[in-house]
Amino acid sequence: MVIHFICWPSTKLAWILALLLNLVMMIQVHGQSPSGFVSIDCGFRNSSSYNDTTTGIQFDPDGGFVESGMAKQMTQEFMANARNEQQKTLRSFPDGSRNCYTLPSTIGKKYLLRATFTYGNYDRLNKTRDRSLFLFGLHVGVNLWEVVNLTNIDPSNMIWKEVLTIAPSNSMSVCLINFGSGIPFISSLELRPLKDASYPFVNISVSLNLDDRVRFGTVPEEITRYPTDDYDRYWVTFPNKPNLMILSTTNKVDSLPGNNYFNVPSAIMQNALTVDMNSSGLSISVNSRPERAVLPIFHFAEINGSNPNRRFNIYSVDRLLFSDFSPSRFQVDSVHENGRFLYNPRAFILNKTRNSTLQPLINAAELYSLVRMDNLTTNSDDVNYMKEVKKNYNLRPISWNGDPCSPREYSWEGLTCDYTKSNQNPRIVSVNLSMSGLKGGLAVSFLNMVSLENLDLSHNNLTGSIPDYHLKSLKILNLSNNQLVGPIPDSILQRFQAGLLELRLEGNPICSKVKDTYCSNKKNDIHVLLITVTVSVVLVSLLVLMCIIWKLCWKGKLEDHEDYATNEEETSLNVDIRRFTYAELKLITNEFQSIIGKGGFGIVYHGILENGDEVAVKVLMETSIAESTDFLPEVQTLSKVHHKNLVTLKGYCQNKKCLALIYDFMSRGNLQQLIRGGDDYSLNWEQRLHIALDAAQGLEYLHESCTPSIVHRDVKTPNILLDKNLVGIISDFGLSRAFNDAHTHISTVAAALLAS
Ligand SMILES: *[C@@H]1O[C@H](CO)[C@@H](O)[C@H](O)[C@H]1NC(C)=O
Ligand SMILES: *[C@@H]1O[C@H](CO)[C@@H](O)[C@H](O)[C@H]1NC(C)=O
Ligand SMILES: *[C@@H]1O[C@H](CO)[C@@H](O)[C@H](O)[C@H]1NC(C)=O
Ligand SMILES: *[C@@H]1O[C@H](CO)[C@@H](O)[C@H](O)[C@H]1NC(C)=O
Ligand SMILES: *[C@@H]1O[C@H](CO)[C@@H](O)[C@H](O)[C@H]1NC(C)=O
Ligand SMILES: *[C@@H]1O[C@H](CO)[C@@H](O)[C@H](O)[C@H]1NC(C)=O
Ligand SMILES: *[C@@H]1O[C@H](CO)[C@@H](O)[C@H](O)[C@H]1NC(C)=O
Ligand SMILES: *[C@@H]1O[C@H](CO)[C@@H](O)[C@H](O)[C@H]1NC(C)=O
Ligand SMILES: *[C@@H]1O[C@H](CO)[C@@H](O)[C@H](O)[C@H]1NC(C)=O
Ligand SMILES: *[C@@H]1O[C@H](CO)[C@@H](O)[C@H](O)[C@H]1NC(C)=O
Ligand SMILES: *[C@@H]1O[C@H](CO)[C@@H](O)[C@H](O)[C@H]1NC(C)=O
Ligand SMILES: *[C@@H]1O[C@H](CO)[C@@H](O)[C@H](O)[C@H]1NC(C)=O
């Protein structure tokens, strides 16, 4: 993205500026890096660091920050005119699709990260000028930061990319991505800590890529940076143009009180750009890529000491961003839309308001584009354990670079990761280091990984014994064909014996003494297993098929058959009441739709028999009675009890599917409902007395007239039913004996009748 300035036609000549004072102000070089600066000269071969002659910043060789790539240097032709020492050397990455630098950082801290690139024809292939595409990608951590496009540029040009970002952990990786259009390389890497309050719109999920950062005025240096700028930002001097007018001052320009977001150096604010009175305004045109969301920040300060009336509007093409803005005298006023991104703004226009006596001015501007940090890094524990493993075995596979799992297409070879929890960091579930030349003991780091399920370390030279370790989630452990010796620790053996772990140890000295399945060559076992499994699968499939066919053909009969199949098939029940099937119960209760009561024994449903008689179907709880051998004798007893104050048993159902009693339906419900429900009907004393009498007569019959006599043991208002004439009828008497005493209630119906 490039900023151009365009002015409207003007007849006035450009101001001639007295900038001599500014020219006198030279940058002081002092050889000390502010704390937290990480400065790396990529490909620098000297083993010690050096102090940069211009900035005084100490640069380190890159050996400690990267594991791959080749150190190169620009050709002699470009060496002499190199922009700085760092550009003379570079590191190129002909191998691997992703190569990463790892920089030390502080978790949660805000940083400016800058990478520079000067081709300098280091490979003598004139890559930037051979008319082919020459570009590669840059990742900050696990997210795409920028594309470095060097197609058709001057080989001596320095390209730089900057991003403002928050460190996701105590190290930050910067990766170069090979897109297949030229070999990625890098000349320098710089990490600069920012104050926490600076650039408030940068957060853990939003980073800002620098598109442009310009300062205005006639200054000798092309790029202003540290030590003028504490943060070592690059401020590019905007080239002067006819009919643009430069203002400058020697007065210090301070930050507005309370505004410490940007800390623009005073030296940068001491110069500004304006246009003559005949122009209609300032236009800043932007070559932004249409797909990018951009964020502009304008820095203004009134540096005309006579404090003129200068007011202007700021437009993005024709949308008014800031109206009637008046810069503060010798104070930095930074204007931004509080982190709101604009899409494809082709230009920003500054034009004066009607009563303003002077044209707008501008001192500096920054333009950023949005970098989404949506991709999550691998769980940090997993990362640390893998780093230990890598170090322990001195592993350097080309893909073992940067984050182990993320982004997915650059994950480490031999690892399988779990990305299924989209808002959680990916986890490592499988590690395959088979035939990787591992030497030494079995690293405990593997056993510490809580999400690891499959570990294959077969065909290596692992020695020693297996550490006795409480395995977390490991399901498959293949240590076959190593030099491991016994004993096999209990922790592993127990897991194996419990069937939680598939263990393979064949081809280890450990197996010279042990003869267990994990020590046999499983290849044959697998064959046998495979055959067994295949045969079983075929048989089971056939069986299932047969069952389905049988079921389809015999469905009706089957149901009935099952329905009648009882435990006591032979018991010829000498009763004259009806025996129902489950299917019949379903039919009369309309699929058990209407529940009319619930009790300790089960649920009571309303039903209508074929002849229109209403019945209550009491389905007994299986748990309480299924085993009961008393059920049928009880039914037998109940079927013989006939009294006007005792509920009549009309039928029963007993088989594998159901256990139920079918009674006459009592339309007025039970006494409890009637006493409590009382709205539409309340009992008078005479009625209450009658009901009490009814109950007493029923109980008397049970006690006196039945042989053997029946004791209710659970007389309570819910068990006294009322027919349509409010005659009291006792229920639940027979089952009292079929159940244990747990169900026994001792309560007095009379008390209930009197109390309500
Ligand atoms: C502005 O334009 C007017 C008329 O076109 C001209 O007389 C005047 O000199 C111009 N002023 C400047 C500063 O160029
Ligand atoms: C690197 O080392 C060489 C030889 O030891 C020396 O001439 C050169 O000045 C060193 N470069 C820097 C930047 O220190
Ligand atoms: C760089 O500057 C620091 C601070 O002045 C000094 O201590 C250090 O020795 C210098 N390093 C080199 C390589 O000159
Ligand atoms: C690169 O360009 C130079 C001159 O521009 C030329 O002499 C040289 O042969 C070119 N090299 C290749 C590999 O094309
Ligand atoms: C996140 O990763 C996916 C692939 O794993 C990649 O396609 C995507 O571009 C990445 N997103 C960012 C913001 O880098
Ligand atoms: C890279 O730059 C070249 C030349 O400027 C241009 O043609 C090409 O489209 C650019 N590619 C990308 C991906 O930006
Ligand atoms: C980061 O900032 C953006 C806007 O700048 C906001 O939409 C988003 O919610 C913020 N995310 C977090 C994690 O704070
Ligand atoms: C400064 O402001 C005064 C009016 O307040 C104006 O006359 C003068 O031209 C301005 N100076 C510049 C350099 O714009
Ligand atoms: C300023 O620019 C905007 C956008 O181009 C335009 O609509 C407006 O009329 C201009 N105002 C003046 C006073 O020139
Ligand atoms: C200019 O106009 C604005 C409102 O548009 C007003 O607030 C301001 O006081 C005016 N300034 C002068 C000097 O008249
Ligand atoms: C591990 O990789 C080897 C080849 O490198 C392969 O033969 C083996 O099946 C893999 N193990 C697992 C568990 O995927
Ligand atoms: C194990 O080491 C020996 C020599 O130390 C070597 O001959 C052998 O190839 C190694 N085995 C594996 C699987 O790396």
Coordinates of C-alpha atoms in Angstrom, one line a residue, residues 77 84 89 116 191 209 227-228 252 268 299 318 338 340 382 393 396 491 603 659 665 692 714:
E77 CA 28.0 -5.4 -6.4
N84 CA 22.8 -1.2 6.8
T89 CA 23.8 -11.1 5.0
T116 CA 13.5 -6.9 6.5
L191 CA 11.3 -7.3 18.1
N209 CA 0.2 -5.1 9.8
P227 CA 16.8 6.6 18.9
T228 CA 14.4 9.3 17.7
K252 CA 8.7 20.8 21.5
I268 CA 8.4 14.0 13.9
H299 CA -1.2 12.7 13.9
D318 CA -17.2 11.0 0.7
N338 CA -11.1 3.7 17.8
R340 CA -12.8 0.6 13.4
D382 CA 2.2 -30.4 24.6
Y393 CA 16.9 -37.0 20.9
R396 CA 15.8 -32.0 13.5
S491 CA 1.8 -49.2 35.7
I603 CA -48.8 -45.6 37.6
L659 CA -47.5 -56.6 35.2
F665 CA -62.9 -46.8 37.0
A692 CA -66.4 -42.9 56.4
D714 CA -52.3 -48.8 54.0

